mmCIF file with all atom_site columns, C-alpha atoms in Angstrom:
data_model
loop_
_atom_site.group_PDB
_atom_site.id
_atom_site.type_symbol
_atom_site.label_atom_id
_atom_site.label_alt_id
_atom_site.label_comp_id
_atom_site.label_asym_id
_atom_site.label_entity_id
_atom_site.label_seq_id
_atom_site.pdbx_PDB_ins_code
_atom_site.Cartn_x
_atom_site.Cartn_y
_atom_site.Cartn_z
_atom_site.occupancy
_atom_site.B_iso_or_equiv
_atom_site.pdbx_formal_charge
_atom_site.auth_seq_id
_atom_site.auth_comp_id
_atom_site.auth_asym_id
_atom_site.auth_atom_id
_atom_site.pdbx_PDB_model_num
ATOM 1   C CA . MET A 1 1   ? 0.000  0.000   0.000   1.00 38.00 ? 1   MET A CA 1
ATOM 2   C CA . HIS A 1 2   ? 2.879  2.356   0.834   1.00 36.00 ? 2   HIS A CA 1
ATOM 3   C CA . ASN A 1 3   ? 4.389  1.831   -2.638  1.00 41.00 ? 3   ASN A CA 1
ATOM 4   C CA . ILE A 1 4   ? 1.086  2.595   -4.374  1.00 44.00 ? 4   ILE A CA 1
ATOM 5   C CA . LEU A 1 5   ? 0.715  5.824   -2.427  1.00 36.00 ? 5   LEU A CA 1
ATOM 6   C CA . LEU A 1 6   ? 4.307  6.754   -3.262  1.00 39.00 ? 6   LEU A CA 1
ATOM 7   C CA . THR A 1 7   ? 3.640  6.131   -6.942  1.00 43.00 ? 7   THR A CA 1
ATOM 8   C CA . LEU A 1 8   ? 0.524  8.290   -6.890  1.00 43.00 ? 8   LEU A CA 1
ATOM 9   C CA . LEU A 1 9   ? 2.455  11.021  -5.095  1.00 40.00 ? 9   LEU A CA 1
ATOM 10  C CA . LEU A 1 10  ? 5.218  10.900  -7.713  1.00 46.00 ? 10  LEU A CA 1
ATOM 11  C CA . TYR A 1 11  ? 2.645  11.001  -10.502 1.00 47.00 ? 11  TYR A CA 1
ATOM 12  C CA . THR A 1 12  ? 1.063  14.081  -8.896  1.00 42.00 ? 12  THR A CA 1
ATOM 13  C CA . LEU A 1 13  ? 4.522  15.619  -8.625  1.00 45.00 ? 13  LEU A CA 1
ATOM 14  C CA . LEU A 1 14  ? 5.124  15.024  -12.324 1.00 43.00 ? 14  LEU A CA 1
ATOM 15  C CA . ILE A 1 15  ? 1.810  16.564  -13.289 1.00 42.00 ? 15  ILE A CA 1
ATOM 16  C CA . SER A 1 16  ? 2.506  19.602  -11.104 1.00 41.00 ? 16  SER A CA 1
ATOM 17  C CA . CYS A 1 17  ? 5.798  20.198  -12.920 1.00 42.00 ? 17  CYS A CA 1
ATOM 18  C CA . ARG A 1 18  ? 4.071  20.868  -16.230 1.00 40.00 ? 18  ARG A CA 1
ATOM 19  C CA . GLU A 1 19  ? 3.600  24.427  -17.379 1.00 39.00 ? 19  GLU A CA 1
ATOM 20  C CA . ASN A 1 20  ? 0.197  25.915  -16.746 1.00 38.00 ? 20  ASN A CA 1
ATOM 21  C CA . GLY A 1 21  ? -1.804 27.807  -19.357 1.00 40.00 ? 21  GLY A CA 1
ATOM 22  C CA . ASN A 1 22  ? -0.135 31.211  -18.856 1.00 39.00 ? 22  ASN A CA 1
ATOM 23  C CA . GLY A 1 23  ? 3.393  29.833  -19.422 1.00 41.00 ? 23  GLY A CA 1
ATOM 24  C CA . SER A 1 24  ? 4.591  29.989  -15.826 1.00 38.00 ? 24  SER A CA 1
ATOM 25  C CA . LYS A 1 25  ? 5.691  26.945  -13.896 1.00 40.00 ? 25  LYS A CA 1
ATOM 26  C CA . ASN A 1 26  ? 4.216  25.710  -10.680 1.00 38.00 ? 26  ASN A CA 1
ATOM 27  C CA . SER A 1 27  ? 6.230  25.781  -7.469  1.00 37.00 ? 27  SER A CA 1
ATOM 28  C CA . VAL A 1 28  ? 8.002  22.399  -7.836  1.00 44.00 ? 28  VAL A CA 1
ATOM 29  C CA . ALA A 1 29  ? 11.601 22.961  -8.927  1.00 51.00 ? 29  ALA A CA 1
ATOM 30  C CA . VAL A 1 30  ? 12.657 21.102  -12.033 1.00 53.00 ? 30  VAL A CA 1
ATOM 31  C CA . GLU A 1 31  ? 16.433 21.229  -12.344 1.00 59.00 ? 31  GLU A CA 1
ATOM 32  C CA . SER A 1 32  ? 16.567 19.979  -15.889 1.00 62.00 ? 32  SER A CA 1
ATOM 33  C CA . LYS A 1 33  ? 14.035 19.267  -18.569 1.00 71.00 ? 33  LYS A CA 1
ATOM 34  C CA . ASN A 1 34  ? 14.887 17.654  -21.867 1.00 75.00 ? 34  ASN A CA 1
ATOM 35  C CA . ASP A 1 35  ? 12.552 16.901  -24.771 1.00 82.00 ? 35  ASP A CA 1
ATOM 36  C CA . THR A 1 36  ? 13.526 14.611  -27.624 1.00 86.00 ? 36  THR A CA 1
ATOM 37  C CA . LEU A 1 37  ? 12.119 12.125  -30.119 1.00 89.00 ? 37  LEU A CA 1
ATOM 38  C CA . VAL A 1 38  ? 12.982 8.442   -29.767 1.00 91.00 ? 38  VAL A CA 1
ATOM 39  C CA . SER A 1 39  ? 11.904 5.281   -31.563 1.00 92.00 ? 39  SER A CA 1
ATOM 40  C CA . PHE A 1 40  ? 11.318 1.788   -30.244 1.00 92.00 ? 40  PHE A CA 1
ATOM 41  C CA . SER A 1 41  ? 11.074 -1.546  -32.019 1.00 91.00 ? 41  SER A CA 1
ATOM 42  C CA . ILE A 1 42  ? 7.916  -3.168  -30.671 1.00 90.00 ? 42  ILE A CA 1
ATOM 43  C CA . ILE A 1 43  ? 8.313  -6.941  -30.891 1.00 91.00 ? 43  ILE A CA 1
ATOM 44  C CA . LYS A 1 44  ? 5.395  -9.335  -30.438 1.00 90.00 ? 44  LYS A CA 1
ATOM 45  C CA . LYS A 1 45  ? 6.022  -12.998 -31.203 1.00 85.00 ? 45  LYS A CA 1
ATOM 46  C CA . ASP A 1 46  ? 7.070  -13.057 -34.860 1.00 87.00 ? 46  ASP A CA 1
ATOM 47  C CA . SER A 1 47  ? 6.239  -9.454  -35.819 1.00 92.00 ? 47  SER A CA 1
ATOM 48  C CA . VAL A 1 48  ? 7.920  -6.114  -35.283 1.00 92.00 ? 48  VAL A CA 1
ATOM 49  C CA . HIS A 1 49  ? 7.030  -2.492  -35.948 1.00 93.00 ? 49  HIS A CA 1
ATOM 50  C CA . ILE A 1 50  ? 8.550  0.879   -35.065 1.00 93.00 ? 50  ILE A CA 1
ATOM 51  C CA . VAL A 1 51  ? 6.783  3.393   -32.820 1.00 93.00 ? 51  VAL A CA 1
ATOM 52  C CA . ASN A 1 52  ? 8.011  6.970   -32.451 1.00 94.00 ? 52  ASN A CA 1
ATOM 53  C CA . TYR A 1 53  ? 7.727  8.555   -29.015 1.00 94.00 ? 53  TYR A CA 1
ATOM 54  C CA . HIS A 1 54  ? 8.144  12.040  -27.680 1.00 94.00 ? 54  HIS A CA 1
ATOM 55  C CA . LEU A 1 55  ? 10.357 11.726  -24.592 1.00 94.00 ? 55  LEU A CA 1
ATOM 56  C CA . GLU A 1 56  ? 10.172 14.349  -21.882 1.00 94.00 ? 56  GLU A CA 1
ATOM 57  C CA . ARG A 1 57  ? 12.966 13.773  -19.380 1.00 91.00 ? 57  ARG A CA 1
ATOM 58  C CA . LYS A 1 58  ? 12.867 15.613  -16.054 1.00 91.00 ? 58  LYS A CA 1
ATOM 59  C CA . ILE A 1 59  ? 15.384 15.716  -13.232 1.00 88.00 ? 59  ILE A CA 1
ATOM 60  C CA . MET A 1 60  ? 14.186 16.979  -9.863  1.00 84.00 ? 60  MET A CA 1
ATOM 61  C CA . ASN A 1 61  ? 16.466 17.544  -6.862  1.00 78.00 ? 61  ASN A CA 1
ATOM 62  C CA . GLY A 1 62  ? 19.260 15.648  -8.641  1.00 75.00 ? 62  GLY A CA 1
ATOM 63  C CA . LYS A 1 63  ? 17.848 12.347  -7.424  1.00 81.00 ? 63  LYS A CA 1
ATOM 64  C CA . LEU A 1 64  ? 14.365 12.037  -8.911  1.00 88.00 ? 64  LEU A CA 1
ATOM 65  C CA . PHE A 1 65  ? 14.270 11.195  -12.602 1.00 91.00 ? 65  PHE A CA 1
ATOM 66  C CA . ALA A 1 66  ? 11.088 11.014  -14.657 1.00 93.00 ? 66  ALA A CA 1
ATOM 67  C CA . PHE A 1 67  ? 10.867 9.756   -18.230 1.00 94.00 ? 67  PHE A CA 1
ATOM 68  C CA . HIS A 1 68  ? 7.522  10.536  -19.891 1.00 94.00 ? 68  HIS A CA 1
ATOM 69  C CA . TYR A 1 69  ? 6.966  8.794   -23.247 1.00 94.00 ? 69  TYR A CA 1
ATOM 70  C CA . THR A 1 70  ? 4.015  9.663   -25.507 1.00 94.00 ? 70  THR A CA 1
ATOM 71  C CA . SER A 1 71  ? 3.063  8.340   -28.932 1.00 94.00 ? 71  SER A CA 1
ATOM 72  C CA . LYS A 1 72  ? -0.065 7.937   -31.026 1.00 91.00 ? 72  LYS A CA 1
ATOM 73  C CA . GLU A 1 73  ? -0.353 4.362   -29.731 1.00 85.00 ? 73  GLU A CA 1
ATOM 74  C CA . ASP A 1 74  ? 0.312  4.730   -26.016 1.00 88.00 ? 74  ASP A CA 1
ATOM 75  C CA . GLU A 1 75  ? 1.849  6.694   -23.178 1.00 92.00 ? 75  GLU A CA 1
ATOM 76  C CA . PHE A 1 76  ? 3.898  5.697   -20.146 1.00 93.00 ? 76  PHE A CA 1
ATOM 77  C CA . ILE A 1 77  ? 6.000  7.261   -17.407 1.00 94.00 ? 77  ILE A CA 1
ATOM 78  C CA . LEU A 1 78  ? 8.992  5.752   -15.628 1.00 94.00 ? 78  LEU A CA 1
ATOM 79  C CA . VAL A 1 79  ? 9.999  7.328   -12.318 1.00 94.00 ? 79  VAL A CA 1
ATOM 80  C CA . CYS A 1 80  ? 13.288 6.672   -10.499 1.00 92.00 ? 80  CYS A CA 1
ATOM 81  C CA . ASP A 1 81  ? 13.968 8.049   -7.043  1.00 91.00 ? 81  ASP A CA 1
ATOM 82  C CA . THR A 1 82  ? 17.615 7.099   -6.604  1.00 82.00 ? 82  THR A CA 1
ATOM 83  C CA . SER A 1 83  ? 17.798 8.509   -3.073  1.00 85.00 ? 83  SER A CA 1
ATOM 84  C CA . ARG A 1 84  ? 15.170 6.021   -1.868  1.00 88.00 ? 84  ARG A CA 1
ATOM 85  C CA . ASN A 1 85  ? 15.771 3.219   -4.372  1.00 87.00 ? 85  ASN A CA 1
ATOM 86  C CA . SER A 1 86  ? 12.144 3.584   -5.412  1.00 91.00 ? 86  SER A CA 1
ATOM 87  C CA . TYR A 1 87  ? 11.188 2.779   -8.994  1.00 93.00 ? 87  TYR A CA 1
ATOM 88  C CA . SER A 1 88  ? 7.746  2.845   -10.570 1.00 92.00 ? 88  SER A CA 1
ATOM 89  C CA . GLY A 1 89  ? 5.918  3.046   -13.857 1.00 92.00 ? 89  GLY A CA 1
ATOM 90  C CA . ILE A 1 90  ? 2.590  4.484   -14.890 1.00 90.00 ? 90  ILE A CA 1
ATOM 91  C CA . TYR A 1 91  ? 1.080  2.952   -17.996 1.00 87.00 ? 91  TYR A CA 1
ATOM 92  C CA . GLU A 1 92  ? -2.123 3.190   -20.003 1.00 80.00 ? 92  GLU A CA 1
ATOM 93  C CA . LYS A 1 93  ? -5.331 3.718   -18.059 1.00 74.00 ? 93  LYS A CA 1
ATOM 94  C CA . ASN A 1 94  ? -3.300 4.684   -14.956 1.00 76.00 ? 94  ASN A CA 1
ATOM 95  C CA . ASP A 1 95  ? -2.069 1.120   -14.520 1.00 83.00 ? 95  ASP A CA 1
ATOM 96  C CA . THR A 1 96  ? 0.879  1.361   -12.139 1.00 87.00 ? 96  THR A CA 1
ATOM 97  C CA . ALA A 1 97  ? 3.831  -0.923  -11.576 1.00 87.00 ? 97  ALA A CA 1
ATOM 98  C CA . ILE A 1 98  ? 6.241  -0.905  -8.666  1.00 89.00 ? 98  ILE A CA 1
ATOM 99  C CA . PHE A 1 99  ? 9.624  -2.200  -9.761  1.00 91.00 ? 99  PHE A CA 1
ATOM 100 C CA . ASP A 1 100 ? 12.099 -4.227  -7.754  1.00 91.00 ? 100 ASP A CA 1
ATOM 101 C CA . LEU A 1 101 ? 15.721 -3.331  -8.421  1.00 93.00 ? 101 LEU A CA 1
ATOM 102 C CA . GLU A 1 102 ? 17.240 -6.662  -9.372  1.00 92.00 ? 102 GLU A CA 1
ATOM 103 C CA . GLN A 1 103 ? 20.683 -5.544  -10.462 1.00 92.00 ? 103 GLN A CA 1
ATOM 104 C CA . THR A 1 104 ? 22.809 -2.515  -11.341 1.00 94.00 ? 104 THR A CA 1
ATOM 105 C CA . LYS A 1 105 ? 25.638 -2.632  -13.872 1.00 94.00 ? 105 LYS A CA 1
ATOM 106 C CA . TYR A 1 106 ? 28.170 -0.059  -15.024 1.00 95.00 ? 106 TYR A CA 1
ATOM 107 C CA . TYR A 1 107 ? 29.514 -0.156  -18.566 1.00 95.00 ? 107 TYR A CA 1
ATOM 108 C CA . THR A 1 108 ? 32.474 1.965   -19.679 1.00 95.00 ? 108 THR A CA 1
ATOM 109 C CA . ILE A 1 109 ? 32.285 3.154   -23.274 1.00 93.00 ? 109 ILE A CA 1
ATOM 110 C CA . ASN A 1 110 ? 34.833 5.573   -24.738 1.00 91.00 ? 110 ASN A CA 1
ATOM 111 C CA . GLY A 1 111 ? 35.904 6.555   -21.229 1.00 93.00 ? 111 GLY A CA 1
ATOM 112 C CA . ASN A 1 112 ? 32.354 7.314   -20.038 1.00 93.00 ? 112 ASN A CA 1
ATOM 113 C CA . ASP A 1 113 ? 30.595 5.227   -17.379 1.00 95.00 ? 113 ASP A CA 1
ATOM 114 C CA . PHE A 1 114 ? 26.941 4.370   -17.956 1.00 95.00 ? 114 PHE A CA 1
ATOM 115 C CA . LYS A 1 115 ? 24.799 2.992   -15.161 1.00 94.00 ? 115 LYS A CA 1
ATOM 116 C CA . VAL A 1 116 ? 22.063 0.555   -16.221 1.00 95.00 ? 116 VAL A CA 1
ATOM 117 C CA . LEU A 1 117 ? 19.331 -0.570  -13.839 1.00 94.00 ? 117 LEU A CA 1
ATOM 118 C CA . LYS A 1 118 ? 17.595 -3.908  -14.269 1.00 93.00 ? 118 LYS A CA 1
ATOM 119 C CA . LEU A 1 119 ? 14.119 -3.543  -12.797 1.00 93.00 ? 119 LEU A CA 1
ATOM 120 C CA . ILE A 1 120 ? 11.494 -6.281  -12.449 1.00 88.00 ? 120 ILE A CA 1
ATOM 121 C CA . GLY A 1 121 ? 7.786  -5.517  -12.537 1.00 88.00 ? 121 GLY A CA 1
ATOM 122 C CA . ASP A 1 122 ? 5.098  -7.914  -11.285 1.00 80.00 ? 122 ASP A CA 1
ATOM 123 C CA . LYS A 1 123 ? 7.938  -10.081 -10.006 1.00 81.00 ? 123 LYS A CA 1
ATOM 124 C CA . ASN A 1 124 ? 5.969  -12.934 -8.489  1.00 77.00 ? 124 ASN A CA 1
ATOM 125 C CA . VAL A 1 125 ? 2.991  -12.860 -10.850 1.00 77.00 ? 125 VAL A CA 1
ATOM 126 C CA . THR A 1 126 ? 2.695  -15.878 -13.138 1.00 73.00 ? 126 THR A CA 1
ATOM 127 C CA . ASP A 1 127 ? 2.863  -14.911 -16.835 1.00 73.00 ? 127 ASP A CA 1
ATOM 128 C CA . ALA A 1 128 ? 3.032  -11.192 -16.016 1.00 77.00 ? 128 ALA A CA 1
ATOM 129 C CA . ALA A 1 129 ? 6.596  -10.532 -14.815 1.00 81.00 ? 129 ALA A CA 1
ATOM 130 C CA . PHE A 1 130 ? 8.616  -8.214  -17.025 1.00 87.00 ? 130 PHE A CA 1
ATOM 131 C CA . SER A 1 131 ? 12.087 -6.681  -17.016 1.00 89.00 ? 131 SER A CA 1
ATOM 132 C CA . VAL A 1 132 ? 12.933 -3.041  -17.636 1.00 90.00 ? 132 VAL A CA 1
ATOM 133 C CA . PHE A 1 133 ? 16.488 -1.954  -18.441 1.00 94.00 ? 133 PHE A CA 1
ATOM 134 C CA . LEU A 1 134 ? 16.873 1.733   -17.701 1.00 94.00 ? 134 LEU A CA 1
ATOM 135 C CA . SER A 1 135 ? 19.717 4.214   -18.062 1.00 93.00 ? 135 SER A CA 1
ATOM 136 C CA . ILE A 1 136 ? 19.578 7.616   -16.398 1.00 89.00 ? 136 ILE A CA 1
ATOM 137 C CA . ASP A 1 137 ? 21.473 8.948   -19.449 1.00 90.00 ? 137 ASP A CA 1
ATOM 138 C CA . PHE A 1 138 ? 19.235 7.492   -22.176 1.00 92.00 ? 138 PHE A CA 1
ATOM 139 C CA . GLY A 1 139 ? 15.997 6.483   -20.433 1.00 93.00 ? 139 GLY A CA 1
ATOM 140 C CA . LEU A 1 140 ? 14.346 3.184   -21.295 1.00 94.00 ? 140 LEU A CA 1
ATOM 141 C CA . LEU A 1 141 ? 16.754 0.941   -23.180 1.00 95.00 ? 141 LEU A CA 1
ATOM 142 C CA . LEU A 1 142 ? 14.638 -2.182  -23.313 1.00 92.00 ? 142 LEU A CA 1
ATOM 143 C CA . SER A 1 143 ? 11.605 -3.751  -21.694 1.00 91.00 ? 143 SER A CA 1
ATOM 144 C CA . LYS A 1 144 ? 10.643 -7.362  -22.174 1.00 89.00 ? 144 LYS A CA 1
ATOM 145 C CA . SER A 1 145 ? 8.249  -9.950  -20.902 1.00 84.00 ? 145 SER A CA 1
ATOM 146 C CA . ASN A 1 146 ? 9.935  -12.585 -18.774 1.00 80.00 ? 146 ASN A CA 1
ATOM 147 C CA . THR A 1 147 ? 7.462  -15.165 -20.095 1.00 78.00 ? 147 THR A CA 1
ATOM 148 C CA . TRP A 1 148 ? 6.242  -14.199 -23.557 1.00 81.00 ? 148 TRP A CA 1
ATOM 149 C CA . SER A 1 149 ? 8.011  -13.242 -26.787 1.00 81.00 ? 149 SER A CA 1
ATOM 150 C CA . SER A 1 150 ? 7.394  -9.522  -26.550 1.00 85.00 ? 150 SER A CA 1
ATOM 151 C CA . ALA A 1 151 ? 9.724  -6.583  -26.063 1.00 88.00 ? 151 ALA A CA 1
ATOM 152 C CA . LYS A 1 152 ? 10.252 -2.878  -26.615 1.00 90.00 ? 152 LYS A CA 1
ATOM 153 C CA . VAL A 1 153 ? 13.814 -2.039  -27.725 1.00 91.00 ? 153 VAL A CA 1
ATOM 154 C CA . LEU A 1 154 ? 15.214 1.481   -28.092 1.00 92.00 ? 154 LEU A CA 1
ATOM 155 C CA . CYS A 1 155 ? 16.342 2.194   -31.663 1.00 92.00 ? 155 CYS A CA 1
ATOM 156 C CA . VAL A 1 156 ? 19.643 3.958   -32.230 1.00 91.00 ? 156 VAL A CA 1
ATOM 157 C CA . ASP A 1 157 ? 19.142 7.318   -33.974 1.00 84.00 ? 157 ASP A CA 1
ATOM 158 C CA . LYS A 1 158 ? 22.144 7.869   -36.228 1.00 79.00 ? 158 LYS A CA 1
ATOM 159 C CA . GLY A 1 159 ? 21.522 11.630  -36.131 1.00 72.00 ? 159 GLY A CA 1
ATOM 160 C CA . ASN A 1 160 ? 22.161 11.676  -32.386 1.00 74.00 ? 160 ASN A CA 1
ATOM 161 C CA . SER A 1 161 ? 25.660 12.738  -31.327 1.00 75.00 ? 161 SER A CA 1
ATOM 162 C CA . ARG A 1 162 ? 25.708 9.894   -28.781 1.00 83.00 ? 162 ARG A CA 1
ATOM 163 C CA . SER A 1 163 ? 24.472 7.175   -31.149 1.00 88.00 ? 163 SER A CA 1
ATOM 164 C CA . ASP A 1 164 ? 27.787 5.295   -31.041 1.00 91.00 ? 164 ASP A CA 1
ATOM 165 C CA . GLN A 1 165 ? 27.706 5.191   -27.244 1.00 93.00 ? 165 GLN A CA 1
ATOM 166 C CA . LEU A 1 166 ? 24.065 4.078   -27.204 1.00 93.00 ? 166 LEU A CA 1
ATOM 167 C CA . SER A 1 167 ? 24.720 1.378   -29.790 1.00 93.00 ? 167 SER A CA 1
ATOM 168 C CA . ALA A 1 168 ? 27.688 0.063   -27.801 1.00 94.00 ? 168 ALA A CA 1
ATOM 169 C CA . LEU A 1 169 ? 25.719 0.225   -24.533 1.00 94.00 ? 169 LEU A CA 1
ATOM 170 C CA . LEU A 1 170 ? 22.825 -1.796  -25.986 1.00 94.00 ? 170 LEU A CA 1
ATOM 171 C CA . TYR A 1 171 ? 25.277 -4.356  -27.370 1.00 93.00 ? 171 TYR A CA 1
ATOM 172 C CA . ARG A 1 172 ? 27.225 -4.670  -24.110 1.00 93.00 ? 172 ARG A CA 1
ATOM 173 C CA . MET A 1 173 ? 24.038 -4.993  -22.064 1.00 92.00 ? 173 MET A CA 1
ATOM 174 C CA . GLN A 1 174 ? 22.410 -7.609  -24.317 1.00 91.00 ? 174 GLN A CA 1
ATOM 175 C CA . THR A 1 175 ? 25.549 -9.739  -24.490 1.00 91.00 ? 175 THR A CA 1
ATOM 176 C CA . ASP A 1 176 ? 26.200 -9.670  -20.743 1.00 91.00 ? 176 ASP A CA 1
ATOM 177 C CA . GLU A 1 177 ? 24.905 -13.129 -19.783 1.00 87.00 ? 177 GLU A CA 1
ATOM 178 C CA . ASP A 1 178 ? 24.867 -12.360 -16.048 1.00 87.00 ? 178 ASP A CA 1
ATOM 179 C CA . PHE A 1 179 ? 22.755 -9.255  -16.591 1.00 88.00 ? 179 PHE A CA 1
ATOM 180 C CA . PHE A 1 180 ? 20.711 -10.265 -19.636 1.00 84.00 ? 180 PHE A CA 1
ATOM 181 C CA . PRO A 1 181 ? 20.355 -14.057 -19.508 1.00 76.00 ? 181 PRO A CA 1
ATOM 182 C CA . ASN A 1 182 ? 19.658 -16.075 -22.627 1.00 66.00 ? 182 ASN A CA 1
ATOM 183 C CA . PRO A 1 183 ? 15.964 -17.046 -22.695 1.00 62.00 ? 183 PRO A CA 1
ATOM 184 C CA . ILE A 1 184 ? 16.776 -20.454 -24.171 1.00 58.00 ? 184 ILE A CA 1
ATOM 185 C CA . PRO A 1 185 ? 16.894 -23.002 -21.355 1.00 55.00 ? 185 PRO A CA 1
ATOM 186 C CA . ASN A 1 186 ? 20.146 -24.803 -20.765 1.00 56.00 ? 186 ASN A CA 1
ATOM 187 C CA . ILE A 1 187 ? 19.716 -28.363 -22.046 1.00 58.00 ? 187 ILE A CA 1
ATOM 188 C CA . ASN A 1 188 ? 21.813 -29.693 -19.158 1.00 60.00 ? 188 ASN A CA 1
ATOM 189 C CA . LYS A 1 189 ? 19.134 -28.638 -16.692 1.00 58.00 ? 189 LYS A CA 1
ATOM 190 C CA . PHE A 1 190 ? 16.742 -31.283 -17.943 1.00 60.00 ? 190 PHE A CA 1
ATOM 191 C CA . THR A 1 191 ? 16.890 -34.869 -16.787 1.00 65.00 ? 191 THR A CA 1
ATOM 192 C CA . PRO A 1 192 ? 17.155 -37.229 -19.745 1.00 67.00 ? 192 PRO A CA 1
ATOM 193 C CA . PRO A 1 193 ? 14.365 -39.789 -20.020 1.00 70.00 ? 193 PRO A CA 1
ATOM 194 C CA . LYS A 1 194 ? 15.053 -43.262 -18.677 1.00 74.00 ? 194 LYS A CA 1
ATOM 195 C CA . PHE A 1 195 ? 14.333 -46.246 -20.851 1.00 78.00 ? 195 PHE A CA 1
ATOM 196 C CA . GLU A 1 196 ? 13.762 -49.665 -19.375 1.00 70.00 ? 196 GLU A CA 1
#
């Protein structure tokens, strides 16, 4: 219950940070605000399509990060409070998810360190658990079902000055077997049948 209330409070905080009709901001201090366009490959079973999102990235108090994604198809918000290790998402129809931080990894690319968080939503729910890989620098890198063949993967925009770093970060993350395990089960885990 505490986590749900925290999520609703953070959502209210995000809404209060928007500009009102006369162009002035409300009283909540937003240290940094960044708007950009990003694309994701949306993968469902054996099909894929690209969806373009408007990303509004906000940093509040240096420790609260909000990533607000909007497209013609859907809208979602990811909120990270690094001071409290609190992570949540708000999806369509105000569906909320509280994430468990499963793992944190640092990848060094061209002398720059990038922190990637592996978050798990609906962790103990059969057929509903999903993983979110999030970078404070780039936002959502990838989200995937832990059960089904569906995912949302950030596309590298070649016009972006950091496209090489993003491409390398996605590659390093997806090939790190400790962080991003192969979904194909290890054949050695199964007991061979016994014939009499």
